[in-house]
Amino acid sequence: MRNTVQKTMILKTVRSMMDHPTADEVYGKVISSCPGISKGTVYRNLNLLAQEGEILRVSIANAPDRYDFTTVNHAHCICSRCGKVFDYRLKRMPQLNDSDNKGFKAEDMNIIVHGICHECQMKESEEKERS
Amino acid sequence: MRNTVQKTMILKTVRSMMDHPTADEVYGKVISSCPGISKGTVYRNLNLLAQEGEILRVSIANAPDRYDFTTVNHAHCICSRCGKVFDYRLKRMPQLNDSDNKGFKAEDMNIIVHGICHECQMKESEEKERS
DNA sequence: CTGATTGCAAAGGGTTTGCATTGGA
DNA sequence: TCCAATGCAAACCCTTTGCAATCAG
């Protein structure tokens, strides 16, 4: 496992982006500090960094994966209109319990809430008023 | 909205499969009662049926979508080894609450637990013994 | 009749992978 | 030196889509 310029810059870039960027968005930003870097390298290193526990990969069905500088597990929500992803605050995170689940050994839990973000709700009611 | 033979058979097939089949698995089964049906039709009708609320589409990151004859929302777990999907029983489903989340209007929640199923755990310990 | 639905095949998006080349330790 | 990491492009998987033909209402 080597420390390449590319890997270092990718990690630094993800840590500077607080808005759950996609691999493509990370690529778009890292290319300025690391010209000529390839998309494949970005994908490879994001995966490596996630495996090493440096960043969190947030997989969302029917949408590109996101990367999160925070590695503590928490719920996310995604807006069905604009596709933006936010942290979602739950009163309590549900507990994993293997005993009720036929010996399934749980290791990780992903919670994704689908809905409409505040901004898109505003836009929507504006559009309704106009018509 | 028409009632075609294909749509009827697809619904009947999903209702007969209790193991969270993928679109491809539904196709593999429906083709015997409906020879010559195309994969596109299966995808299209699974989507329609999910929209109509007849079945539940379970989207899982980095894995093909599954279809569930039960439409009440519940958590699922997927085995990282064999890819099988099961229902996952939680002590309590977390509550959606818009008030803590900057006006995000939550509509739906997906919970996926990743881990190893009982069968694969058994296989794994067998393999360890053998070596 | 007529437009919704089909079969087919091609396109699509996001991600991974094979390979020759490069470069860190 | 030597193998891990890179850049590039092609392959990959799952799903959707465009189109002419078909068929249910």
Tab-separated table of C-alpha atoms (C1' of nucleotides) in Angstrom:
chain	number	residue	atom	x	y	z
A	1	MET	CA	0.000	0.000	0.000
A	2	ARG	CA	1.744	3.072	-1.255
A	3	ASN	CA	1.261	6.751	-0.706
A	4	THR	CA	0.860	8.316	-4.091
A	5	VAL	CA	0.255	11.945	-4.858
A	6	GLN	CA	-3.102	11.017	-6.328
A	7	LYS	CA	-4.330	9.148	-3.262
A	8	THR	CA	-3.252	11.938	-0.936
A	9	MET	CA	-5.022	14.559	-2.988
A	10	ILE	CA	-8.190	12.504	-3.263
A	11	LEU	CA	-8.383	12.092	0.501
A	12	LYS	CA	-7.711	15.774	1.055
A	13	THR	CA	-10.390	16.660	-1.480
A	14	VAL	CA	-13.068	14.449	0.048
A	15	ARG	CA	-12.291	15.893	3.472
A	16	SER	CA	-12.850	19.371	2.067
A	17	MET	CA	-16.255	18.557	0.594
A	18	MET	CA	-19.074	18.505	3.086
A	19	ASP	CA	-21.900	17.852	0.645
A	20	HIS	CA	-21.635	14.105	0.068
A	21	PRO	CA	-19.985	14.297	-3.352
A	22	THR	CA	-20.241	11.598	-5.976
A	23	ALA	CA	-17.092	10.042	-7.423
A	24	ASP	CA	-17.569	12.257	-10.428
A	25	GLU	CA	-17.788	15.393	-8.313
A	26	VAL	CA	-14.635	14.409	-6.452
A	27	TYR	CA	-12.958	13.895	-9.817
A	28	GLY	CA	-14.115	17.309	-10.981
A	29	LYS	CA	-12.542	18.952	-7.982
A	30	VAL	CA	-9.372	16.894	-7.621
A	31	ILE	CA	-8.423	17.476	-11.230
A	32	SER	CA	-7.472	21.065	-10.445
A	33	SER	CA	-4.921	20.080	-7.804
A	34	CYS	CA	-3.850	16.992	-9.678
A	35	PRO	CA	-4.137	17.628	-13.415
A	36	GLY	CA	-4.233	14.607	-15.670
A	37	ILE	CA	-5.563	12.277	-12.996
A	38	SER	CA	-7.877	9.664	-14.448
A	39	LYS	CA	-11.376	8.801	-13.358
A	40	GLY	CA	-10.375	5.201	-12.829
A	41	THR	CA	-7.806	6.269	-10.279
A	42	VAL	CA	-10.397	8.332	-8.444
A	43	TYR	CA	-12.780	5.382	-8.272
A	44	ARG	CA	-10.001	3.014	-7.190
A	45	ASN	CA	-8.760	5.280	-4.436
A	46	LEU	CA	-12.190	6.169	-3.130
A	47	ASN	CA	-12.766	2.454	-2.715
A	48	LEU	CA	-9.401	1.949	-1.033
A	49	LEU	CA	-9.931	4.849	1.340
A	50	ALA	CA	-13.390	3.579	2.237
A	51	GLN	CA	-11.975	0.117	2.953
A	52	GLU	CA	-9.247	1.604	5.107
A	53	GLY	CA	-11.920	3.470	7.041
A	54	GLU	CA	-10.633	6.911	6.099
A	55	ILE	CA	-13.898	7.908	4.460
A	56	LEU	CA	-17.429	6.525	4.259
A	57	ARG	CA	-19.006	5.247	1.108
A	58	VAL	CA	-22.724	5.935	1.031
A	59	SER	CA	-24.437	3.722	-1.470
A	60	ILE	CA	-27.806	4.871	-2.653
A	61	ALA	CA	-30.031	2.823	-4.860
A	62	ASN	CA	-30.623	4.219	-8.342
A	63	ALA	CA	-28.189	7.038	-7.778
A	64	PRO	CA	-24.436	7.374	-7.882
A	65	ASP	CA	-22.595	6.477	-4.693
A	66	ARG	CA	-21.572	9.294	-2.384
A	67	TYR	CA	-18.522	9.747	-0.214
A	68	ASP	CA	-18.594	11.178	3.253
A	69	PHE	CA	-15.684	12.590	5.210
A	70	THR	CA	-17.414	11.493	8.428
A	71	THR	CA	-16.981	7.795	9.042
A	72	VAL	CA	-19.459	7.348	11.884
A	73	ASN	CA	-22.551	5.670	10.549
A	74	HIS	CA	-25.622	7.850	10.365
A	75	ALA	CA	-28.772	8.069	8.302
A	76	HIS	CA	-28.943	10.004	5.051
A	77	CYS	CA	-31.745	11.475	3.061
A	78	ILE	CA	-31.891	12.146	-0.650
A	79	CYS	CA	-34.188	14.555	-2.442
A	80	SER	CA	-36.131	12.885	-5.224
A	81	ARG	CA	-36.251	16.142	-7.164
A	82	CYS	CA	-32.714	17.535	-7.127
A	83	GLY	CA	-30.814	14.463	-5.986
A	84	LYS	CA	-28.982	16.273	-3.195
A	85	VAL	CA	-27.995	14.196	-0.210
A	86	PHE	CA	-28.076	15.368	3.400
A	87	ASP	CA	-27.528	13.859	6.810
A	88	TYR	CA	-30.782	12.754	8.363
A	89	ARG	CA	-31.271	13.040	12.077
A	90	LEU	CA	-33.156	10.189	13.715
A	91	LYS	CA	-34.364	10.271	17.305
A	92	ARG	CA	-32.540	7.006	17.728
A	93	MET	CA	-30.617	4.772	15.370
A	94	PRO	CA	-32.184	1.317	15.378
A	95	GLN	CA	-30.262	-1.432	17.125
A	96	LEU	CA	-28.913	-4.371	15.202
A	97	ASN	CA	-29.933	-7.605	16.851
A	98	ASP	CA	-28.799	-10.934	15.517
A	99	SER	CA	-30.934	-12.977	17.906
A	100	ASP	CA	-34.217	-12.221	16.148
A	101	ASN	CA	-32.806	-12.862	12.709
A	102	LYS	CA	-32.029	-16.538	12.271
A	103	GLY	CA	-28.323	-16.189	12.912
A	104	PHE	CA	-27.707	-13.451	10.373
A	105	LYS	CA	-24.540	-11.711	11.511
A	106	ALA	CA	-25.170	-8.009	10.935
A	107	GLU	CA	-22.142	-5.886	10.251
A	108	ASP	CA	-23.430	-2.622	8.941
A	109	MET	CA	-26.686	-0.797	8.394
A	110	ASN	CA	-27.642	1.718	5.741
A	111	ILE	CA	-30.596	3.983	6.203
A	112	ILE	CA	-31.750	6.136	3.336
A	113	VAL	CA	-34.776	8.390	3.622
A	114	HIS	CA	-36.395	9.486	0.379
A	115	GLY	CA	-38.372	12.678	0.142
A	116	ILE	CA	-38.294	16.312	-0.945
A	117	CYS	CA	-35.792	18.821	0.383
A	118	HIS	CA	-36.864	22.199	1.672
A	119	GLU	CA	-35.555	24.090	-1.326
A	120	CYS	CA	-37.464	21.942	-3.802
A	121	GLN	CA	-40.645	22.264	-1.756
A	122	MET	CA	-40.311	26.040	-2.001
A	123	LYS	CA	-39.790	25.860	-5.740
A	124	GLU	CA	-42.800	23.621	-6.089
A	125	SER	CA	-45.196	25.908	-4.230
A	126	GLU	CA	-43.860	28.881	-6.201
A	127	GLU	CA	-44.669	27.060	-9.422
A	128	LYS	CA	-48.163	26.273	-8.185
A	129	GLU	CA	-48.810	29.918	-7.308
A	130	ARG	CA	-47.658	31.056	-10.720
A	131	SER	CA	-50.063	28.767	-12.565
B	1	MET	CA	-53.861	0.891	-18.203
B	2	ARG	CA	-54.516	-2.479	-19.783
B	3	ASN	CA	-54.576	-5.977	-18.439
B	4	THR	CA	-52.234	-7.970	-20.566
B	5	VAL	CA	-51.398	-11.628	-20.208
B	6	GLN	CA	-47.815	-10.663	-19.486
B	7	LYS	CA	-48.649	-8.289	-16.674
B	8	THR	CA	-51.011	-10.751	-15.042
B	9	MET	CA	-48.445	-13.533	-15.160
B	10	ILE	CA	-45.681	-11.312	-13.798
B	11	LEU	CA	-47.787	-10.329	-10.806
B	12	LYS	CA	-48.788	-13.923	-10.183
B	13	THR	CA	-45.154	-14.990	-10.415
B	14	VAL	CA	-43.864	-12.379	-7.964
B	15	ARG	CA	-46.609	-13.353	-5.530
B	16	SER	CA	-45.435	-16.942	-5.728
B	17	MET	CA	-41.802	-16.128	-4.972
B	18	MET	CA	-41.052	-15.494	-1.330
B	19	ASP	CA	-37.323	-15.005	-1.649
B	20	HIS	CA	-37.056	-11.421	-2.862
B	21	PRO	CA	-36.315	-12.240	-6.503
B	22	THR	CA	-34.445	-9.960	-8.871
B	23	ALA	CA	-36.033	-8.891	-12.139
B	24	ASP	CA	-33.894	-11.491	-13.848
B	25	GLU	CA	-35.113	-14.242	-11.535
B	26	VAL	CA	-38.702	-13.217	-12.134
B	27	TYR	CA	-37.996	-13.341	-15.855
B	28	GLY	CA	-36.467	-16.804	-15.520
B	29	LYS	CA	-39.606	-18.078	-13.843
B	30	VAL	CA	-42.264	-16.236	-15.808
B	31	ILE	CA	-40.863	-17.411	-19.101
B	32	SER	CA	-42.212	-20.912	-18.473
B	33	SER	CA	-45.810	-19.717	-18.102
B	34	CYS	CA	-45.409	-17.026	-20.702
B	35	PRO	CA	-42.947	-18.202	-23.364
B	36	GLY	CA	-41.397	-15.558	-25.559
B	37	ILE	CA	-41.883	-12.754	-23.046
B	38	SER	CA	-39.088	-10.234	-23.208
B	39	LYS	CA	-36.933	-8.964	-20.389
B	40	GLY	CA	-37.926	-5.391	-21.170
B	41	THR	CA	-41.553	-6.255	-20.552
B	42	VAL	CA	-40.673	-7.814	-17.231
B	43	TYR	CA	-38.787	-4.703	-16.139
B	44	ARG	CA	-41.552	-2.436	-17.352
B	45	ASN	CA	-44.303	-4.333	-15.580
B	46	LEU	CA	-42.392	-4.754	-12.350
B	47	ASN	CA	-42.067	-0.989	-12.279
B	48	LEU	CA	-45.732	-0.481	-13.053
B	49	LEU	CA	-46.834	-2.948	-10.403
B	50	ALA	CA	-44.590	-1.308	-7.837
B	51	GLN	CA	-46.035	2.112	-8.704
B	52	GLU	CA	-49.560	0.754	-8.413
B	53	GLY	CA	-48.665	-0.597	-4.980
B	54	GLU	CA	-49.211	-4.213	-5.941
B	55	ILE	CA	-45.659	-5.208	-5.089
B	56	LEU	CA	-42.673	-3.609	-3.352
B	57	ARG	CA	-39.465	-2.709	-5.100
B	58	VAL	CA	-36.492	-3.137	-2.814
B	59	SER	CA	-33.522	-1.211	-4.107
B	60	ILE	CA	-30.163	-2.315	-2.807
B	61	ALA	CA	-26.971	-0.493	-3.545
B	62	ASN	CA	-24.473	-2.372	-5.677
B	63	ALA	CA	-26.866	-5.224	-6.263
B	64	PRO	CA	-29.810	-5.781	-8.553
B	65	ASP	CA	-33.159	-4.563	-7.283
B	66	ARG	CA	-35.465	-7.061	-5.631
B	67	TYR	CA	-39.215	-7.397	-5.672
B	68	ASP	CA	-41.301	-8.258	-2.681
B	69	PHE	CA	-44.854	-9.561	-2.657
B	70	THR	CA	-45.354	-7.856	0.725
B	71	THR	CA	-45.930	-4.148	0.338
B	72	VAL	CA	-45.633	-3.049	3.953
B	73	ASN	CA	-42.283	-1.396	4.466
B	74	HIS	CA	-39.819	-3.363	6.543
B	75	ALA	CA	-36.060	-3.689	6.859
B	76	HIS	CA	-34.071	-6.101	4.735
B	77	CYS	CA	-30.694	-7.693	5.084
B	78	ILE	CA	-28.374	-8.915	2.375
B	79	CYS	CA	-25.568	-11.439	2.713
B	80	SER	CA	-22.271	-10.076	1.428
B	81	ARG	CA	-21.165	-13.595	0.497
B	82	CYS	CA	-24.062	-15.175	-1.365
B	83	GLY	CA	-26.147	-12.086	-2.089
B	84	LYS	CA	-29.352	-13.574	-0.715
B	85	VAL	CA	-31.843	-11.120	0.716
B	86	PHE	CA	-33.989	-11.716	3.785
B	87	ASP	CA	-36.412	-9.724	5.876
B	88	TYR	CA	-34.705	-8.177	8.865
B	89	ARG	CA	-36.559	-7.840	12.116
B	90	LEU	CA	-35.910	-4.661	14.080
B	91	LYS	CA	-37.095	-4.096	17.640
B	92	ARG	CA	-38.628	-0.900	16.349
B	93	MET	CA	-38.648	0.814	13.021
B	94	PRO	CA	-37.214	4.302	13.403
B	95	GLN	CA	-39.645	7.194	13.207
B	96	LEU	CA	-39.412	9.724	10.439
B	97	ASN	CA	-39.412	13.236	11.856
B	98	ASP	CA	-39.323	16.258	9.616
B	99	SER	CA	-38.939	18.751	12.463
B	100	ASP	CA	-35.298	17.869	13.156
B	101	ASN	CA	-34.334	17.892	9.529
B	102	LYS	CA	-34.473	21.407	8.146
B	103	GLY	CA	-37.810	20.990	6.469
B	104	PHE	CA	-36.950	17.860	4.531
B	105	LYS	CA	-40.271	16.179	3.782
B	106	ALA	CA	-39.658	12.481	4.296
B	107	GLU	CA	-41.775	10.123	2.247
B	108	ASP	CA	-40.161	6.748	2.505
B	109	MET	CA	-37.339	5.005	4.309
B	110	ASN	CA	-35.126	2.156	3.193
B	111	ILE	CA	-33.158	0.138	5.672
B	112	ILE	CA	-30.622	-2.373	4.455
B	113	VAL	CA	-28.475	-4.369	6.846
B	114	HIS	CA	-25.294	-5.852	5.438
B	115	GLY	CA	-23.716	-8.930	6.952
B	116	ILE	CA	-23.272	-12.680	6.625
B	117	CYS	CA	-26.163	-15.102	6.563
B	118	HIS	CA	-26.254	-18.164	8.775
B	119	GLU	CA	-25.575	-20.583	5.921
B	120	CYS	CA	-22.478	-18.718	4.795
B	121	GLN	CA	-21.181	-18.509	8.353
B	122	MET	CA	-21.455	-22.300	8.559
B	123	LYS	CA	-19.614	-22.737	5.275
B	124	GLU	CA	-16.916	-20.389	6.453
B	125	SER	CA	-16.224	-22.210	9.714
B	126	GLU	CA	-16.213	-25.530	7.825
B	127	GLU	CA	-13.556	-24.193	5.528
B	128	LYS	CA	-11.466	-23.008	8.444
B	129	GLU	CA	-11.622	-26.425	10.088
B	130	ARG	CA	-10.563	-28.133	6.903
B	131	SER	CA	-7.437	-26.006	6.570
C	1	DC	C1'	-60.132	1.738	-34.249
C	2	DT	C1'	-56.538	3.549	-31.464
C	3	DG	C1'	-53.331	4.163	-28.291
C	4	DA	C1'	-51.234	1.295	-24.598
C	5	DT	C1'	-48.223	-2.603	-24.489
C	6	DT	C1'	-45.124	-5.777	-26.566
C	7	DG	C1'	-40.473	-7.774	-28.383
C	8	DC	C1'	-36.278	-6.578	-29.821
C	9	DA	C1'	-32.067	-4.444	-29.689
C	10	DA	C1'	-29.533	-0.655	-28.692
C	11	DA	C1'	-28.329	2.909	-25.475
C	12	DG	C1'	-27.641	4.490	-20.877
C	13	DG	C1'	-25.259	5.510	-16.317
C	14	DG	C1'	-22.182	4.372	-12.949
C	15	DT	C1'	-18.467	1.535	-11.866
C	16	DT	C1'	-14.905	-1.855	-12.522
C	17	DT	C1'	-11.131	-4.039	-14.977
C	18	DG	C1'	-7.194	-5.432	-18.274
C	19	DC	C1'	-3.050	-3.905	-19.777
C	20	DA	C1'	1.159	-1.619	-20.709
C	21	DT	C1'	3.626	2.037	-18.343
C	22	DT	C1'	5.212	4.613	-14.417
C	23	DG	C1'	7.124	5.502	-10.023
C	24	DG	C1'	7.473	4.805	-4.697
C	25	DA	C1'	9.945	2.207	-1.332
D	1	DT	C1'	14.981	-3.265	-8.437
D	2	DC	C1'	10.126	-4.682	-8.340
D	3	DC	C1'	5.582	-4.683	-7.583
D	4	DA	C1'	1.737	-1.470	-6.489
D	5	DA	C1'	-0.522	2.283	-8.582
D	6	DT	C1'	-1.485	4.913	-12.712
D	7	DG	C1'	-3.871	6.359	-17.263
D	8	DC	C1'	-6.506	4.864	-20.769
D	9	DA	C1'	-10.096	2.514	-22.845
D	10	DA	C1'	-12.919	-1.143	-23.054
D	11	DA	C1'	-15.918	-4.094	-20.565
D	12	DC	C1'	-19.305	-4.691	-17.125
D	13	DC	C1'	-23.967	-5.007	-14.970
D	14	DC	C1'	-28.438	-3.676	-14.453
D	15	DT	C1'	-31.931	-1.013	-16.242
D	16	DT	C1'	-34.252	1.960	-19.389
D	17	DT	C1'	-35.687	3.426	-23.946
D	18	DG	C1'	-36.805	3.994	-29.099
D	19	DC	C1'	-39.173	1.809	-32.505
D	20	DA	C1'	-42.253	-0.737	-35.393
D	21	DA	C1'	-45.597	-4.327	-34.702
D	22	DT	C1'	-49.356	-6.058	-31.951
D	23	DC	C1'	-53.503	-6.341	-29.349
D	24	DA	C1'	-56.902	-5.130	-25.557
D	25	DG	C1'	-60.866	-2.275	-24.778
